[in-house]
Short mmCIF file of C-alpha atoms in Angstrom, two decimals:
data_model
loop_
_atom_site.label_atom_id
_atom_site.label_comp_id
_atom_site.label_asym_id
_atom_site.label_seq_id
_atom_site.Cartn_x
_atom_site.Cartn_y
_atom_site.Cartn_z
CA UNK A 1 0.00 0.00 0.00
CA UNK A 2 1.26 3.37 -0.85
CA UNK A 3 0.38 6.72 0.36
CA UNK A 4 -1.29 7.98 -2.52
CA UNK A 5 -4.30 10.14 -1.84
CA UNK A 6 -4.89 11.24 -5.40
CA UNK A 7 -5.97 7.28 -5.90
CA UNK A 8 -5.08 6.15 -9.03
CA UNK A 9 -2.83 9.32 -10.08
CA UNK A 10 -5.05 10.91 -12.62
CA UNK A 11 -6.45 13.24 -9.80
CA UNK A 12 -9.46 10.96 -9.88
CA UNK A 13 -11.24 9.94 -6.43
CA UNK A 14 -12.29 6.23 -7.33
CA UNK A 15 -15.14 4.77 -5.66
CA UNK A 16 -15.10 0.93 -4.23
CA UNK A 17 -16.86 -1.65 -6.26
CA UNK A 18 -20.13 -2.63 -5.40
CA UNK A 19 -22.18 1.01 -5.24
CA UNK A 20 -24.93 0.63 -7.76
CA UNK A 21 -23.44 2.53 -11.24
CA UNK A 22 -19.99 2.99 -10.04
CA UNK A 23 -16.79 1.16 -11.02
CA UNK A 24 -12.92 0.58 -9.72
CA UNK A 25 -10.88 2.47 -12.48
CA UNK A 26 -10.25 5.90 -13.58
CA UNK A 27 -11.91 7.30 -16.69
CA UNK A 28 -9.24 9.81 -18.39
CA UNK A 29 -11.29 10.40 -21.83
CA UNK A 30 -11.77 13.57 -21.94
CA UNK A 31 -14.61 13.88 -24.87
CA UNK A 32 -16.54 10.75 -23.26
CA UNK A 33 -16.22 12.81 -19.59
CA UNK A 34 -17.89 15.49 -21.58
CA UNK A 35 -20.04 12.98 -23.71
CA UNK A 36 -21.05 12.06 -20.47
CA UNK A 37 -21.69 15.06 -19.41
CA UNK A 38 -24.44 15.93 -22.44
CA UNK A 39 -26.40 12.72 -22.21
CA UNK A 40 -23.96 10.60 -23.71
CA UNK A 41 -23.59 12.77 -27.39
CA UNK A 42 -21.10 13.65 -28.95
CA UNK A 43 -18.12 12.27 -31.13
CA UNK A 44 -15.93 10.15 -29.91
CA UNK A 45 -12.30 11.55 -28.65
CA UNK A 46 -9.28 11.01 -30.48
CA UNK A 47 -6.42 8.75 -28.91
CA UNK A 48 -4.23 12.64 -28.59
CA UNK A 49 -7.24 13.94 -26.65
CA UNK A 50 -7.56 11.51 -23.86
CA UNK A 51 -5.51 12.48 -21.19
CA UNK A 52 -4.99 16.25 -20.39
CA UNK A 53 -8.89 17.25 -19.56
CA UNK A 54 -9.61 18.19 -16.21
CA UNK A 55 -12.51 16.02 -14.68
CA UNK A 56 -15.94 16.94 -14.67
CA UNK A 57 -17.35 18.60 -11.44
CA UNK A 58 -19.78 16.54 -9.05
CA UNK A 59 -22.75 17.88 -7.85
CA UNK A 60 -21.92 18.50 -4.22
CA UNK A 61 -19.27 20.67 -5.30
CA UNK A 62 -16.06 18.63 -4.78
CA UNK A 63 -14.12 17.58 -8.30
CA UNK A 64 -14.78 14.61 -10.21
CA UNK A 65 -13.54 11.35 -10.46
CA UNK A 66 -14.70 8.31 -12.18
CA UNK A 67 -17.71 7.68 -10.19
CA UNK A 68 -20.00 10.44 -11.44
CA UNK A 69 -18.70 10.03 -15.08
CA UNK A 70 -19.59 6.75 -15.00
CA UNK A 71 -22.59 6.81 -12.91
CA UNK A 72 -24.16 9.57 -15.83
CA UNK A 73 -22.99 7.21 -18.67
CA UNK A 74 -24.22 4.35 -17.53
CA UNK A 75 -27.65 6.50 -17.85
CA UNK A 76 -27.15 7.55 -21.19
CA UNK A 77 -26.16 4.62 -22.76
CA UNK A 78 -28.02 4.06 -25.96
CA UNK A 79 -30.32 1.64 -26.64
CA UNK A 80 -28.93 -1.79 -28.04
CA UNK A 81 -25.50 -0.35 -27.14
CA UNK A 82 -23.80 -3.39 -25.77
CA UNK A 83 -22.45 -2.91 -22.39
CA UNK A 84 -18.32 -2.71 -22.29
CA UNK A 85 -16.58 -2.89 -18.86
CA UNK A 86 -16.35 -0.30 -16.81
CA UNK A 87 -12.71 0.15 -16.94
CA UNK A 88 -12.67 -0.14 -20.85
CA UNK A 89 -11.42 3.60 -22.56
CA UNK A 90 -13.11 3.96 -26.06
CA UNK A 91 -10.62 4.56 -28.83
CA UNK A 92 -11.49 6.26 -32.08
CA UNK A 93 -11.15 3.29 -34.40
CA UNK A 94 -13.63 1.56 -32.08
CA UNK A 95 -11.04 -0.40 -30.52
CA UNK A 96 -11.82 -1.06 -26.59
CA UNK A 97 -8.45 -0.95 -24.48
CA UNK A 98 -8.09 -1.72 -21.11
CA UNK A 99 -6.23 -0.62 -18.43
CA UNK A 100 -3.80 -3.68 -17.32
CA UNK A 101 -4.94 -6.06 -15.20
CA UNK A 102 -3.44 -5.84 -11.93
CA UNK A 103 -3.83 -9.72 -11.65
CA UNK A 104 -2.67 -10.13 -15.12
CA UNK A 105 0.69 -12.51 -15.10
CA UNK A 106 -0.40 -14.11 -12.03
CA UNK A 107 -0.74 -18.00 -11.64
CA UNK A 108 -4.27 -18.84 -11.69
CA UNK A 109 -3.88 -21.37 -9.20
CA UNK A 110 -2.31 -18.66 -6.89
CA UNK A 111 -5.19 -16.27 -7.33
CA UNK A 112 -7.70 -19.25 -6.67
CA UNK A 113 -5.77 -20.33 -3.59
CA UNK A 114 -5.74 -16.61 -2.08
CA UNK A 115 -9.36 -15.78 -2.67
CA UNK A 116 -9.69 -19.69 -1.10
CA UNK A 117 -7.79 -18.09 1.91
CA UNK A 118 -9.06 -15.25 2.18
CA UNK A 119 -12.33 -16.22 1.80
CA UNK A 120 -13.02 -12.77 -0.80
CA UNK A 121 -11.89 -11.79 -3.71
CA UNK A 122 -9.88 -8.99 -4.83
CA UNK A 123 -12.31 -5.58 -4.77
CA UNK A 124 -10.50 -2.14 -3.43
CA UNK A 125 -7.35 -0.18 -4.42
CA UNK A 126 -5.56 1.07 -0.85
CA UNK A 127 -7.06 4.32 -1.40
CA UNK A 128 -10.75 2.64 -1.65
CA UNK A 129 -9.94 0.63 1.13
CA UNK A 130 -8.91 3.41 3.44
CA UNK A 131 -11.93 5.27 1.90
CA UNK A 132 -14.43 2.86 2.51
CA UNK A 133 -12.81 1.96 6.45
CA UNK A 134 -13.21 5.71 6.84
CA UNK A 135 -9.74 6.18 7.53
CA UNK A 136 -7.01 8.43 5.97
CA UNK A 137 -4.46 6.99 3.35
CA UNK A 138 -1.44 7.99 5.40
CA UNK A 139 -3.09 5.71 8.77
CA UNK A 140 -4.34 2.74 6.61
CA UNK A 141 -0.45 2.92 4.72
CA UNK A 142 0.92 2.45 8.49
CA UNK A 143 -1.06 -0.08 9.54
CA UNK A 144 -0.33 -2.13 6.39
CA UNK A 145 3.48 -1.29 6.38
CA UNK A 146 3.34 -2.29 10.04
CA UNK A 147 1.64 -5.46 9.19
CA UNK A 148 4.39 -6.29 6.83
CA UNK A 149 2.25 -5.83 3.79
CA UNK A 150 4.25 -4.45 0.60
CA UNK A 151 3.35 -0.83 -0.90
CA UNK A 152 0.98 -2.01 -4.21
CA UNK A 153 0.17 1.45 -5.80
CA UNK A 154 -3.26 1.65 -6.50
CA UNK A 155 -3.76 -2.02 -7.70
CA UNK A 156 -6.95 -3.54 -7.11
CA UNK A 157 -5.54 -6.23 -4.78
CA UNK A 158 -7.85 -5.92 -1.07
CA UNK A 159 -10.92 -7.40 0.28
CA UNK A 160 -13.71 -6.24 2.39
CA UNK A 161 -11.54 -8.31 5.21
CA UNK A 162 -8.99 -5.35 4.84
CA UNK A 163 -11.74 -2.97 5.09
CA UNK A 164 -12.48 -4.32 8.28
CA UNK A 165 -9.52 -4.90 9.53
CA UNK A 166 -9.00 -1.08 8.84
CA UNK A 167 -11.93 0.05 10.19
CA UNK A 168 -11.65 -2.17 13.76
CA UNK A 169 -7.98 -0.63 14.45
CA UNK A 170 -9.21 2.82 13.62
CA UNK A 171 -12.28 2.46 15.91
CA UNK A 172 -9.70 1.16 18.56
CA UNK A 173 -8.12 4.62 18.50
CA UNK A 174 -11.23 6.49 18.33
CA UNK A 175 -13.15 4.78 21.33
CA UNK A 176 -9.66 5.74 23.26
CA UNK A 177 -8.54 1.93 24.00
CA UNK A 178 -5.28 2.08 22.30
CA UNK A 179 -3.39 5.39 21.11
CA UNK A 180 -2.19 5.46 17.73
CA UNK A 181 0.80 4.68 18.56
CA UNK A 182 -0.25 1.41 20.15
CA UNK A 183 -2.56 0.23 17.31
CA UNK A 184 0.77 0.22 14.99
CA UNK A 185 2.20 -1.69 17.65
CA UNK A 186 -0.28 -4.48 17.41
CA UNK A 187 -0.42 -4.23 13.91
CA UNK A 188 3.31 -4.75 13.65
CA UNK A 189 4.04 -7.18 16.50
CA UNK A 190 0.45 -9.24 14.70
CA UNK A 191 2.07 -9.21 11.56
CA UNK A 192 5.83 -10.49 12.74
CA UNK A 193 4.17 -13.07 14.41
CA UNK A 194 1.95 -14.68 11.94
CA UNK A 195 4.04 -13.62 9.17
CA UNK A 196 6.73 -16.21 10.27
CA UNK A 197 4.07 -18.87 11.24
CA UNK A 198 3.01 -18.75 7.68
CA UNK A 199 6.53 -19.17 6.60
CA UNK A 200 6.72 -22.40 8.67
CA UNK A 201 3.75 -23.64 7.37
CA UNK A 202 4.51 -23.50 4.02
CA UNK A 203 8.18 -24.43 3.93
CA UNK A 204 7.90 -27.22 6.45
CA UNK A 205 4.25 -28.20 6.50
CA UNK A 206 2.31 -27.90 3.30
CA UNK A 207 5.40 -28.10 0.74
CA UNK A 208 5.87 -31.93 2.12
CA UNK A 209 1.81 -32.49 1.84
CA UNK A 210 1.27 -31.14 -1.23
CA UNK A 211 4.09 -33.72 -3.07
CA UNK A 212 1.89 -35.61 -5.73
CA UNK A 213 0.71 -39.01 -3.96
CA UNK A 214 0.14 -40.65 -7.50
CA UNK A 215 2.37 -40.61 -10.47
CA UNK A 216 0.82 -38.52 -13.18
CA UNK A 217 -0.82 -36.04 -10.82
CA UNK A 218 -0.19 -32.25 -10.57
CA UNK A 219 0.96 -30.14 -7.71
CA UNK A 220 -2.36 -28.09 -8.93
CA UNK A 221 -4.27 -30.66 -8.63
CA UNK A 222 -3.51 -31.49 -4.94
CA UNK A 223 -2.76 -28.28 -3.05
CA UNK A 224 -6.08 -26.44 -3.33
CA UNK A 225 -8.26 -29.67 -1.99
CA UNK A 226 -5.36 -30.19 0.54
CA UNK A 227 -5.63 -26.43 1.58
CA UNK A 228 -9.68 -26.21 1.49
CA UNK A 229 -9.41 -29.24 4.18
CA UNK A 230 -6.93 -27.85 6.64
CA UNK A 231 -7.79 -24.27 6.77
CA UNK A 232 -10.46 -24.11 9.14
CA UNK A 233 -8.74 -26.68 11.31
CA UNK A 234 -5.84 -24.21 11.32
CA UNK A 235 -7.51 -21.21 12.06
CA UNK A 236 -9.26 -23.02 15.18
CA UNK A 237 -5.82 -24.40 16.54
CA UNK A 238 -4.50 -20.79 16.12
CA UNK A 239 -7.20 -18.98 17.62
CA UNK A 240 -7.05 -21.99 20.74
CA UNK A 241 -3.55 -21.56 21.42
CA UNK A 242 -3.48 -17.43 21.10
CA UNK A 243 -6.57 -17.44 23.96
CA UNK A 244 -4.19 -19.63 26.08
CA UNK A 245 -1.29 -17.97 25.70
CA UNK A 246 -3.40 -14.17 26.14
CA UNK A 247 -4.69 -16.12 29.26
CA UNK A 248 -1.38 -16.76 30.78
CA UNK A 249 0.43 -13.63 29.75
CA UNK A 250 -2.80 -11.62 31.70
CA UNK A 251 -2.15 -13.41 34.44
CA UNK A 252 1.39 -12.86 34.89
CA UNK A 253 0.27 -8.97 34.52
CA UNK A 254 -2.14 -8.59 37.24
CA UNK A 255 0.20 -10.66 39.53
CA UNK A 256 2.90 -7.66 39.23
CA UNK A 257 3.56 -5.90 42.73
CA UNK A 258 3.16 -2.46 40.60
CA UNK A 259 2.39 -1.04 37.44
CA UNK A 260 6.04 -0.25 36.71
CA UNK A 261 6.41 -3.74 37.37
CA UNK A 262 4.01 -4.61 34.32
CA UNK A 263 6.53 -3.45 31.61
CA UNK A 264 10.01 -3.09 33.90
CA UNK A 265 10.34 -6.41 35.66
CA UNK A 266 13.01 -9.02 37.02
CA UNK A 267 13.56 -11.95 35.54
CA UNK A 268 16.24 -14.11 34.88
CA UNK A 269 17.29 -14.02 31.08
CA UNK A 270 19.29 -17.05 29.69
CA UNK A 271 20.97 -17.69 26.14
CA UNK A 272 22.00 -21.20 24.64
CA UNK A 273 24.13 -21.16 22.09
CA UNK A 274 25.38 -23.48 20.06
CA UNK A 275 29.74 -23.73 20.00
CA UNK A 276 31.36 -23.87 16.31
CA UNK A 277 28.09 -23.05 14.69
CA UNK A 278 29.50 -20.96 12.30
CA UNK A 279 32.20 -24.19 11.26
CA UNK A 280 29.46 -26.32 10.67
CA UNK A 281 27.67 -23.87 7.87
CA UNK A 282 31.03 -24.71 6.22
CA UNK A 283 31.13 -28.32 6.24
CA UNK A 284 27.02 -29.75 6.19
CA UNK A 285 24.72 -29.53 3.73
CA UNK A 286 22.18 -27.33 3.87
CA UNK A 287 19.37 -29.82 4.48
CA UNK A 288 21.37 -30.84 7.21
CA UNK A 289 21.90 -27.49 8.76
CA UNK A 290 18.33 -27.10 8.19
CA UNK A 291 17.54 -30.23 10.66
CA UNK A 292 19.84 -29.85 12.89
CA UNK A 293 18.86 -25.99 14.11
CA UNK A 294 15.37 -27.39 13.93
CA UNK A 295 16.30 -30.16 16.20
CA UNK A 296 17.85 -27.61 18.32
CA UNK A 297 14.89 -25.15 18.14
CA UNK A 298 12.99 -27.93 18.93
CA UNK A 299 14.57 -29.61 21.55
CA UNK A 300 14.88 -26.17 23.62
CA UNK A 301 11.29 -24.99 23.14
CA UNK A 302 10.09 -28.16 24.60
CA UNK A 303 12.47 -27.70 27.57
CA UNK A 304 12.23 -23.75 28.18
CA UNK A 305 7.91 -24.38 28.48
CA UNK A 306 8.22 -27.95 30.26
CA UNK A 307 9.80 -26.38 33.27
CA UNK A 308 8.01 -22.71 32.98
CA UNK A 309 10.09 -20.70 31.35
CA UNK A 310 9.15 -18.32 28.36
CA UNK A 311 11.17 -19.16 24.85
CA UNK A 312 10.93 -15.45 23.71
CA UNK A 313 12.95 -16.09 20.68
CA UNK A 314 15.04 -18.14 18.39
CA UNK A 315 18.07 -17.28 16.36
CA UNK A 316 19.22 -20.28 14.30
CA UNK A 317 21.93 -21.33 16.73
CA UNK A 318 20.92 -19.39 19.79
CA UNK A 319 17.87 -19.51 22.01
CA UNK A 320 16.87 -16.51 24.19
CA UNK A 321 14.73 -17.34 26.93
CA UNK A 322 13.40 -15.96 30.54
CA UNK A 323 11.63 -16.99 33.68
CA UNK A 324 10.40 -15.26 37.09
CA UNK A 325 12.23 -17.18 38.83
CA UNK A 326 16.22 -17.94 39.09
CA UNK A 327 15.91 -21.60 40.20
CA UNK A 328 13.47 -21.95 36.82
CA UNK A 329 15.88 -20.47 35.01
CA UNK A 330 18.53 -22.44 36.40
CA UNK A 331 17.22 -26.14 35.85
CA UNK A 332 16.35 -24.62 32.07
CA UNK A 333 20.01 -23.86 31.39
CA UNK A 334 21.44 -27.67 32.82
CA UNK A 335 18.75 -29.51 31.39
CA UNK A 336 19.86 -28.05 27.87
CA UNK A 337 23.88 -28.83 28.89
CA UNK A 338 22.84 -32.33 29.61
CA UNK A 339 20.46 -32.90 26.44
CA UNK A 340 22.49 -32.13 23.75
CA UNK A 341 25.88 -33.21 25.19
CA UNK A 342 23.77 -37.09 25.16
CA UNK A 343 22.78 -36.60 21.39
CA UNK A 344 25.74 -37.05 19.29
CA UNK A 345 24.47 -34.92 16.44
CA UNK A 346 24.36 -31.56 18.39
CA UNK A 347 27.06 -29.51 18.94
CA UNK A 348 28.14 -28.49 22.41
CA UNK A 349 26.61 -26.52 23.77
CA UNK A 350 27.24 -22.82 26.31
CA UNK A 351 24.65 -20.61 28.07
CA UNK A 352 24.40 -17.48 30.04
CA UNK A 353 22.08 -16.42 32.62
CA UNK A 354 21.44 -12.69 33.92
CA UNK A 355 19.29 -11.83 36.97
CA UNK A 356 17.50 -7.99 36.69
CA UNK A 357 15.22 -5.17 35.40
CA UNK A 358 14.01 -6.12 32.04
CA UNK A 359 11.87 -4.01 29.54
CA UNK A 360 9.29 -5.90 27.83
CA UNK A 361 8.01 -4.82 24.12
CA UNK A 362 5.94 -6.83 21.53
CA UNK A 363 6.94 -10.24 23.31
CA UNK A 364 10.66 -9.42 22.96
CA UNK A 365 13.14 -8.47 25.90
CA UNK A 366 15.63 -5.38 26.02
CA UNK A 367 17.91 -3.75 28.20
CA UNK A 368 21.22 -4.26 30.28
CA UNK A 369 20.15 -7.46 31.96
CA UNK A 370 19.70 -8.83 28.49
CA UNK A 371 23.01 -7.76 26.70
CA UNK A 372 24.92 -9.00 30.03
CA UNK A 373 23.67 -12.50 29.55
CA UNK A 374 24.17 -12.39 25.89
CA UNK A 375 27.83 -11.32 26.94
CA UNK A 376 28.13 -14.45 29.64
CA UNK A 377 27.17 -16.32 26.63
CA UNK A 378 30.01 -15.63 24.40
CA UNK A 379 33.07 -16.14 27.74
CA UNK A 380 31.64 -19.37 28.80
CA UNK A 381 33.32 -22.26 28.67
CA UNK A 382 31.95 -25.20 26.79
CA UNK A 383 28.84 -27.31 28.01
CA UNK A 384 28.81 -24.94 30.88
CA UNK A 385 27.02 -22.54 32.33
CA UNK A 386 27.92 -18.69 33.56
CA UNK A 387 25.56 -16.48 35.72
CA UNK A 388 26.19 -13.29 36.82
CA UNK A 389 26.48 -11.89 40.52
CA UNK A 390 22.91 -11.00 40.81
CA UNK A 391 21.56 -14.19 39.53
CA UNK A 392 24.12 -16.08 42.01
CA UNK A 393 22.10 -13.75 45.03
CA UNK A 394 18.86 -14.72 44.10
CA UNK A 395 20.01 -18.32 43.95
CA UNK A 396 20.80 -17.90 47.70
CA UNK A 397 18.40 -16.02 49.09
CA UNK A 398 15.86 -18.67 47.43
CA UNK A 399 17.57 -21.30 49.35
CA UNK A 400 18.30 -23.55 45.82
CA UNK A 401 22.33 -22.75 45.93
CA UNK A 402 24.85 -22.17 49.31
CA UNK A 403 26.96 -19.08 48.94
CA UNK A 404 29.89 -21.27 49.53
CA UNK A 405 30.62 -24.71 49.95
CA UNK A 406 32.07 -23.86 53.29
CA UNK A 407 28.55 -22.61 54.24
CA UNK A 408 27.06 -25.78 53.11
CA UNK A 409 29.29 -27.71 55.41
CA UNK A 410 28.64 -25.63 58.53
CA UNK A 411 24.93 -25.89 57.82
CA UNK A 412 24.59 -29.40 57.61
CA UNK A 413 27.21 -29.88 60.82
CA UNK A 414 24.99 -27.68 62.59
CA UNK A 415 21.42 -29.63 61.61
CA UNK A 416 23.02 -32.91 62.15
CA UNK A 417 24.16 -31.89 65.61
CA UNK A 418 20.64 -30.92 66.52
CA UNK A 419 18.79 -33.83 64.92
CA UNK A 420 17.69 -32.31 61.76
CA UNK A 421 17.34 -32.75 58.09
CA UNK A 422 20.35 -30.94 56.57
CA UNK A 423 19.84 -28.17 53.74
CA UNK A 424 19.26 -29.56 49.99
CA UNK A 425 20.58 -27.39 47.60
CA UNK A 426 19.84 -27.99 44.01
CA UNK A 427 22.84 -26.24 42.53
CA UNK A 428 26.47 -25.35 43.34
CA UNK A 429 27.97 -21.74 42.29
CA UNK A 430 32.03 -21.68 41.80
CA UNK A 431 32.94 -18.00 41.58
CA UNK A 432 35.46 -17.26 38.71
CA UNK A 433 38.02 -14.68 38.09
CA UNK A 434 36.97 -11.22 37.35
CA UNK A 435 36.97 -9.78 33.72
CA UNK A 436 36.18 -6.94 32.05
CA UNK A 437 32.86 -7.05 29.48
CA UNK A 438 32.37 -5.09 26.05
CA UNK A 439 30.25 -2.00 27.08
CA UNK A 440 29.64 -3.65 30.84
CA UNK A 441 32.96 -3.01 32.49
CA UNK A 442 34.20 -5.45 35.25
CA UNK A 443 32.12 -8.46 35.95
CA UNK A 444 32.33 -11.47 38.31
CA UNK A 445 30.89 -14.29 37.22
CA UNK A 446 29.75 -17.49 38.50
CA UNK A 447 30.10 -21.23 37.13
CA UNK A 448 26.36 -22.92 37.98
CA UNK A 449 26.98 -26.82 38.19
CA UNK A 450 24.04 -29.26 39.82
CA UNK A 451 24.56 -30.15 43.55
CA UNK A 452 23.05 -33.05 43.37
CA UNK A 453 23.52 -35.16 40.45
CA UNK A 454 21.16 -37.24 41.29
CA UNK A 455 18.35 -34.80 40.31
#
């Protein structure tokens, strides 16, 4: 979509299909405007007449565009005349010419399978659109950039679903629920979102599906039943796991202490990353690469949600991830260590964890706390795990780690001489020598081993 308030560029104001006597495309003959004009008299215009006449004025005193020519020549159209397409220009030698298609060149198959998914077919320009949502070209060209949708001119490409998806986002600002600001937010972070879920789909869902089952028979011939079956199962699964995951995000929100707490909160922020990834683009294949960072994807989404932590993204080899609490956080980062060092197609494997203030945007994590454990990432040592000194605190205070071995000693001395269950600590913390840290200065951190092997 592309900011173009003029419509189609003639200076016309095109109306959106479906209004009784109206049509799509701009009319730029200037002797048929005025043809129109009469009653539909007149001679025809010659092809060097066509384009420089200024457009007839509309009755409620605003200029022209296509609509009212049209609307009078529909009118005035003689008797027996056959009836052309709206968008046809009449040339002197009879000859009807018509404005290129904007679907012209396009795979039929791939206009039948969007109109299948979009359940309409193509009706509006963008300025139409924003026309008929009752929103202004520059707001309805932000929403769609921030959706990730590609500027189109003034092709006749969008459905009355774009219409309304226009018109619900603008009626979000005007009732006051969300600012403008906000409602390009949601476009945008709506739009990253689903935009790589469709990616997935198609590259490593329907492209193995839609493989002819039967020698002899077409691609064509199987994707669009294939498609027509699993859309609406798809759209259900979506719209289930969205509510679940808008359920538990809410309730992590009105469990904050604060309302600065809402969007500036602690957690503990961990990276896995995988060691030598960028020798191994050199030497595999890259269907193997492919299935191996899937594996790893994989592997670490199922981990980071089995023991409540949030996967917040993926990066080929890395995984950034975060939970409320530092013993979560901590299990997360072993239990990766300890999966992919016992599968002998992975990599090793290093991760960092950072305990602190965290800014949360569009499901993504920033600030300091983040960049330090992206830092602890790149100095630790192989199949091992670093953690800053805040993260090592919380890990204390919560009881899972000692401060010191010696501490562990004189606390289990002490409950053994008065007939009680020594302290069990889940992990062990080995403080390490002091470096400095790209834009961080000085650090100290902290080797996190399990206590208890057992576990």
């Amino acid at each position: 979509m592309t900011v173009d308030d003029t419509g189609s560029g003639t200076g016309a104001h095109p109306a959106p299909d479906g209004e009784p006597g109206r049509t799509a495309g701009p009319v730029t003959d200037a002797t048929s405007a005025r043809a129109a004009a009469d009653g539909g008299t007149g001679p025809r215009a010659r092809p060097q007449d066509r384009t420089d006449a200024a457009p007839a004025p509309r009755g409620d005193g605003h200029p022209g565009g296509p609509a009212d020519l049209t609307d009078t020549r529909a009118e005035a159209r003689p008797e027996g005349r056959p009836e052309l397409r709206s968008d046809a220009r009449h040339e002197a030698n009879g000859r009807v010419d018509t404005p290129a298609d904007p679907d012209a060149g396009e795979d039929p198959l791939a206009l039948r399978l969007e109109g299948l998914i979009l359940g309409a077919e193509r009706r509006y320009t963008p300025f139409q659109a924003a026309r008929s949502a009752g929103v202004s070209m520059e707001l309805a060209s932000r929403f769609w950039r921030a959706m990730g949708f590609a500027d189109i001119g003034q092709a006749k490409a969008l459905t009355e679903a774009d219409v309304l998806a226009l018109r619900r986002l603008a009626g979000l600002v005007e009732a006051g629920l969300l600012s403008e600001a906000m409602a390009v937010q949601v476009a945008r972070s709506t739009g990253q979102t689903t935009a790589r879920l469709a990616e997935w789909q198609i590259d490593s869902f329907l492209e193995g599906l839609t493989e002819p089952p039967e020698p002899g028979m077409t691609r064509t011939e199987v994707t669009y039943p294939l498609i027509e079956l699993l859309l609406p199962e798809l759209e259900e699964f979506l719209v289930y796991v969205w509510r679940r995951q808008l359920a538990a995000a809410t309730g992590r929100v009105v469990q904050a202490g604060d309302d600065e707490e809402m969007v500036d909160r602690r957690l503990a922020v961990g990276f896995a990353d995988l060691v030598g990834f960028t020798r191994l683009t050199r030497r595999m294949e890259e269907e193997e690469l492919g299935e191996l960072v899937e594996a790893f994807e994989t592997t670490a989404a199922d981990l980071v949600a089995a023991h409540g932590g949030r996967l917040i993204k993926t990066l080929g080899d890395e995984v950034l991830y975060s939970a409320d609490d530092a013993g979560i956080a901590a299990e997360i980062a072993l239990r990766l260590i300890e999966t992919m060092a016992n599968d002998e197609t992975m990599p090793e494997l290093r991760v960092g964890i950072a305990f602190g203030t965290v800014t949360t945007r569009m499901g993504d994590v920033f600030g300091t706390t983040v960049n330090l454990a992206s830092r602890l990432t790149s100095i630790a040592p192989r199949d091992a795990v670093l953690v800053d000194g805040a993260f090592a605190e919380e890990l204390t205070r919560t009881g899972d780690a000692p401060a010191s071995e010696a501490e562990a000693a004189e606390a289990a001395a002490a409950a053994e001489k008065e007939g009680e269950e020594p302290p069990s600590y889940r992990f062990a913390l080995q403080p390490m020598w002091q470096r400095p840290v790209r834009g961080l200065g000085v650090i100290e951190p902290w080797l996190l081993a399990r206590r208890d092997t057992g576990a």
